[in-house]
Amino acid sequence: MRAPQSVASSAAPPACITLTLEEVHDLSLRVLTHHGLSSAQAQAIARVITAGERDECHSHGIYRLLSCTRTLQHGAVVRDATPVVSDRGPGVVAVDAQFGFSQLAFEVGSKVLLEKVAKTGVAALVINNCYHFSALWPEVEALVEHGVAALAMTPSHSWVAPAGGRRPVFGTNPIAFGWPRVGAHPYVFDFATSAVARGEIELYRRSGRALPAGWGIDADGASSTDAATVLDQGAMLTFGGYKGSALSTMIELLAGPLIGDMTSRESRAKDDGAGAAPCHGELVLAFDPRFFSQGDFLEDRMRAEKLFEGITDQGARLPSQRRFAARERSLGNGCVQVPAALYYDVRQLLL
């Protein structure tokens, strides 16, 4: 750990702590194993948390250790769960996470998914009975590295009201997509179908800031900018009104009843107020572009590059460009900045 940054005076507490990526990983691993998680489960989660800090996705970095340990204290997570893989057919692989976290289940299942998509052109990975807290971009990026396009989606807890409603029905219900590019970072988007990820609102509550309008409502359905009101009494909102509401419904169906797993309302009912991570399923789809081309596969890839150029040549930003730039900075500097208050809260988890 390096010297604190942004110190107002010699007596003032530091605003931020500088950590190497290795220190982020080590801290994550120590916290998780301290709370009884098996080495294999902890390693998979530590890799994702480190990636979040590396890419300056702070709501999915070490901040998530607070909710992970809360979930472990809840007692429902199987701390030494070993994912069980089953073959559902030429294009479908299923992994029962055995009520462990989703990260290890994905790592195990994605290997089989890649084998299948190389043979069939399209393949699906179904993850059941998992506790899920992380972003989806690490998963689609891991698949895109192998030259396939990928789509991932999952429900969560019912925190989000449908457009025109005031009671929570949906989860934040993220969806992520990745496309392999030629000589460039992949095209990746990952966003909640809620107006913002729940972790962002939790960070606003920690800092005492008012929420932007349109993120949430109170118990009566009136717009609220108070994070505690939205999180504890009211509901979050979908992005784009009815459009986000429709996408959220689609994710509930495809990553819930379609794969034999819970909806966001069922997941929240199972939690019964404990505040653990959502327990549900996840659907991941992979597409091998070589199976779809009508002619020259490489020509089709360059056609995609011209599409991206049409966006960036006019000054528009591709999704994840900010994250990739942050990654280059972090790797170049060999370190990241973590809010001191959060760092000390995480250190308390080791006591």
C-alpha atoms as one frame of an Amber mdcrd trajectory, in Angstrom:
protein
   0.000   0.000   0.000   1.401   3.372  -1.020   1.169   6.730   0.677  -2.343
   8.186   0.963  -3.423  10.650  -1.721  -5.317  13.948  -1.493  -4.363  14.745
   2.093  -5.750  18.123   3.202  -3.114  18.516   5.976  -0.655  16.377   7.888
  -3.283  15.813  10.568  -6.266  15.225   8.278  -7.314  11.697   7.347  -6.568
  10.707   3.751  -9.335  11.001   1.175  -8.016   8.046  -0.804  -5.725   5.089
  -0.339  -3.440   3.912  -3.142  -3.406   0.152  -3.689  -1.670  -1.979  -6.269
  -3.879  -4.371  -8.187  -2.133  -7.207  -6.378  -3.098  -5.606  -3.056  -6.717
  -5.285  -4.204  -6.763  -8.974  -5.113  -5.035  -9.999  -1.882  -7.378  -7.919
   0.271 -10.417  -9.369  -1.505  -9.142 -12.905  -1.132  -8.328 -12.466   2.559
 -11.732 -10.983   3.352 -13.611 -13.716   1.513 -11.646 -16.623   2.972 -11.788
 -15.006   6.431 -15.560 -15.315   6.180 -15.339 -18.986   5.291 -15.504 -18.996
   1.496 -13.588 -21.799  -0.178 -10.389 -20.948  -2.030 -11.878 -21.713  -5.460
 -14.973 -19.577  -4.817 -12.922 -16.745  -3.307 -10.381 -16.689  -6.127 -13.102
 -16.376  -8.766 -14.738 -13.465  -6.924 -11.414 -11.744  -6.187 -10.586 -11.738
  -9.889 -13.855  -9.975 -10.721 -13.524  -7.422  -7.906  -9.956  -6.619  -8.961
 -11.129  -6.123 -12.547 -13.790  -3.715 -11.286 -11.238  -1.580  -9.441  -8.795
  -1.769 -12.364 -11.442  -0.384 -14.738 -12.659   2.242 -12.233 -16.057   0.572
 -11.961 -16.127   1.478  -8.297 -19.610   0.177  -7.555 -18.357  -3.284  -8.600
 -14.925  -3.149  -6.977 -13.975  -3.759  -3.341 -17.206  -2.035  -2.341 -18.866
  -5.339  -3.244 -16.984  -7.081  -0.436 -19.438  -5.440   1.966 -22.424  -7.139
   0.332 -20.518 -10.404  -0.219 -19.740 -10.752   3.462 -23.292  -9.759   4.378
 -24.496 -12.549   2.084 -22.073 -15.015   3.682 -23.267 -14.014   7.146 -26.823
 -14.669   5.983 -25.887 -18.356   5.935 -27.717 -19.419   2.782 -24.640 -19.441
   0.539 -22.866 -22.773   0.313 -19.328 -21.592   1.014 -17.560 -24.570  -0.513
 -20.023 -25.144  -3.362 -18.654 -27.052  -6.339 -20.569 -26.255  -9.564 -22.099
 -29.255 -11.330 -22.109 -29.242 -15.140 -24.780 -31.016 -17.178 -25.068 -31.348
 -20.955 -28.538 -30.322 -22.132 -27.886 -30.932 -25.823 -25.554 -29.943 -28.687
 -26.009 -26.232 -28.022 -26.878 -25.990 -24.326 -24.742 -26.475 -21.225 -26.179
 -26.006 -17.744 -24.300 -25.399 -14.518 -25.904 -25.851 -11.122 -24.006 -23.426
  -8.901 -25.173 -25.408  -5.860 -26.128 -22.129  -4.144 -22.617 -20.756  -4.333
 -21.675 -17.513  -6.047 -22.014 -17.212  -9.804 -18.390 -16.404 -10.678 -16.972
 -19.911 -10.284 -20.000 -21.432 -12.011 -19.406 -19.168 -15.009 -15.700 -19.982
 -15.163 -16.490 -23.696 -15.195 -19.406 -23.493 -17.616 -17.856 -21.036 -20.075
 -15.203 -23.588 -21.041 -17.902 -26.007 -22.177 -19.874 -23.177 -23.802 -16.881
 -22.293 -25.982 -16.459 -25.923 -26.988 -20.098 -26.104 -28.015 -20.237 -22.837
 -29.943 -17.185 -23.899 -31.949 -19.217 -26.917 -33.133 -22.725 -25.471 -33.437
 -22.269 -21.752 -34.148 -24.753 -20.795 -31.403 -24.688 -22.087 -27.839 -26.222
 -21.225 -24.493 -24.922 -21.427 -20.945 -27.557 -21.725 -18.245 -26.493 -21.054
 -14.661 -28.960 -22.076 -11.961 -29.073 -21.661  -8.183 -26.423 -18.977  -7.922
 -25.899 -15.917  -5.755 -25.043 -13.040  -8.071 -23.674  -9.564  -7.294 -21.236
  -8.619 -10.045 -21.260  -6.850 -13.393 -21.686  -8.946 -16.542 -18.977  -7.354
 -18.674 -16.182  -9.578 -17.259 -18.141 -12.564 -18.548 -18.851 -11.342 -22.063
 -15.275 -10.047 -22.356 -13.935 -13.464 -21.375 -15.943 -15.029 -24.204 -15.152
 -12.353 -26.790 -11.439 -13.012 -26.260 -12.107 -16.296 -28.076 -13.572 -14.590
 -31.133 -17.267 -15.062 -30.405 -20.017 -12.525 -29.839 -21.766 -12.915 -26.495
 -24.919 -11.838 -24.703 -25.577 -12.246 -20.962 -28.526 -11.383 -18.738 -29.814
 -11.999 -15.235 -32.611 -10.857 -12.904 -31.900  -9.787  -9.308 -34.111  -8.742
  -6.353 -37.351  -6.871  -7.079 -36.201  -3.320  -6.396 -37.539  -1.667  -9.554
 -41.066  -0.512 -10.337 -42.504  -1.047 -13.829 -43.191   2.043 -15.918 -46.448
   3.540 -14.689 -46.329   1.606 -11.406 -45.050   2.298  -7.924 -44.359  -1.143
  -6.413 -41.154  -3.094  -7.132 -41.503  -5.996  -9.575 -38.246  -6.132 -11.549
 -34.674  -6.468 -10.534 -32.053  -4.119 -11.898 -31.899  -6.827 -14.574 -28.609
  -6.133 -16.346 -27.859  -7.138 -19.916 -24.414  -7.216 -21.509 -23.174  -7.729
 -25.061 -19.702  -8.179 -26.494 -18.361  -8.170 -30.059 -14.777  -9.102 -31.049
 -12.970  -6.344 -32.936  -9.949  -6.271 -35.254  -6.910  -4.733 -33.568  -8.943
  -2.917 -30.907 -10.663  -3.436 -27.598 -13.919  -5.381 -28.029 -17.205  -3.578
 -28.358 -18.892  -4.155 -24.988 -21.911  -2.720 -23.298 -23.235  -3.687 -19.891
 -26.087  -1.815 -18.301 -28.911  -2.298 -15.892 -32.409  -1.915 -17.280 -33.054
   0.209 -14.215 -32.119   3.880 -14.575 -28.892   3.118 -12.723 -27.282   0.172
 -10.938 -28.385  -0.244  -7.322 -24.768  -0.038  -6.219 -24.589   3.503  -7.583
 -27.513   4.566  -5.393 -25.866   2.881  -2.405 -22.706   4.916  -3.058 -24.826
   8.080  -3.125 -26.248   7.113   0.263 -22.758   6.541   1.679 -21.648   9.989
   0.506 -24.862  11.793   1.513 -25.444  13.152  -1.981 -28.880  13.755  -3.500
 -29.850  11.444  -6.350 -30.466  12.790  -9.855 -34.157  13.022 -10.697 -35.585
   9.976 -12.431 -33.634   7.346 -10.508 -36.266   6.477  -7.934 -39.595   7.101
  -6.235 -40.954   7.053  -2.701 -43.593   4.679  -1.331 -46.379   6.805  -2.829
 -44.852   6.795  -6.297 -43.619  10.387  -6.138 -40.162  11.205  -7.486 -37.481
  11.156  -4.781 -33.849  12.269  -4.726 -33.177  10.786  -1.285 -31.163   7.576
  -1.612 -32.375   6.091   1.680 -36.013   6.687   0.743 -35.601   5.029  -2.641
 -33.637   2.054  -1.269 -35.627   1.407   1.898 -39.167   2.611   1.274 -39.812
   3.275  -2.393 -38.508   1.787  -5.622 -35.983   2.338  -8.355 -37.123   3.201
 -11.868 -36.385   1.651 -15.250 -34.457   3.629 -17.840 -36.393   4.939 -20.807
 -39.802   4.470 -19.239 -41.808   1.765 -20.979 -38.873   0.702 -23.179 -36.715
  -0.164 -20.193 -39.700  -1.786 -18.537 -40.244  -4.052 -21.559 -36.566  -5.043
 -21.704 -36.609  -5.796 -17.992 -39.630  -8.053 -18.493 -37.820  -9.894 -21.272
 -34.836 -10.536 -18.990 -37.105 -11.767 -16.205 -38.593 -14.313 -18.627 -35.438
 -15.472 -20.435 -33.265 -15.716 -17.322 -36.092 -16.875 -15.039 -38.964 -19.159
 -16.115 -37.253 -20.124 -19.404 -34.298 -21.654 -17.569 -36.297 -22.965 -14.622
 -35.152 -20.372 -12.128 -36.574 -17.584  -9.988 -37.915 -14.194 -10.944 -36.733
 -11.109  -9.085 -39.841 -11.119  -6.880 -39.223 -14.757  -5.935 -35.567 -14.021
  -5.220 -36.475 -11.144  -2.907 -39.086 -13.282  -1.147 -36.444 -15.975  -0.580
 -34.155 -13.342   0.930 -36.926 -12.329   3.376 -35.275  -9.068   4.361 -31.831
 -10.499   5.129 -30.103  -8.207   2.641 -28.144 -10.995   0.941 -27.185 -10.984
  -2.724 -29.927 -12.081  -5.133 -30.285 -15.818  -5.681 -31.500 -16.777  -9.146
 -30.257 -17.857 -12.578 -28.318 -16.432 -15.494 -28.461 -16.948 -19.254 -25.388
 -16.506 -21.469 -25.513 -16.854 -25.256 -22.503 -17.168 -27.557 -22.381 -16.737
 -31.353 -19.505 -17.774 -33.613 -19.485 -15.260 -36.526 -17.839 -17.786 -38.854
 -21.074 -19.806 -38.968 -23.196 -16.833 -40.047 -21.187 -15.190 -42.803 -22.556
 -15.575 -46.326 -19.163 -15.175 -47.895 -15.857 -13.768 -46.715 -15.721 -13.893
 -42.936 -12.889 -11.355 -42.748 -14.749  -8.962 -45.038 -17.731  -9.141 -42.703
 -15.517  -8.315 -39.744 -14.198  -5.249 -41.572 -17.801  -4.225 -42.305 -18.340
  -4.182 -38.545 -15.229  -2.026 -38.130 -16.627   0.516 -40.588 -19.763   0.686
 -38.442 -17.670   1.516 -35.386 -15.692   4.089 -37.391 -18.958   5.747 -38.394
 -19.613   6.270 -34.681 -16.187   7.352 -33.486 -15.213   9.490 -36.512 -17.874
  12.019 -35.534 -16.629  12.225 -31.961 -19.139   9.842 -30.417 -17.941   7.416
 -27.761 -18.344   3.665 -27.906 -19.595   1.913 -24.758 -16.767   0.850 -22.428
 -14.221   3.265 -23.960 -14.021   5.063 -20.613 -13.517   1.728 -18.866 -10.776
   0.616 -21.272  -9.005   3.955 -20.836  -9.186   3.485 -17.065  -7.763  -0.010
 -17.468  -4.772   1.329 -19.390  -4.153   3.953 -16.690  -4.385   1.418 -13.889
  -2.096  -1.054 -15.608   0.328   1.720 -16.537   0.403   3.133 -13.014   0.261
  -0.272 -11.390  -2.204   1.014  -8.812  -5.710   2.329  -8.146  -7.293   4.872
  -5.804  -9.795   3.618  -3.205 -11.785   5.959  -0.929 -10.184   5.804   2.503
 -13.503   5.410   4.324 -14.413   2.428   2.142 -10.961   0.899   2.561 -11.195
   1.072   6.354 -14.731  -0.364   6.271 -13.430  -3.301   4.245 -10.491  -3.765
   6.613 -12.982  -4.043   9.454 -14.318  -7.169   7.779 -11.067  -8.923   8.736
 -11.648  -8.420  12.482
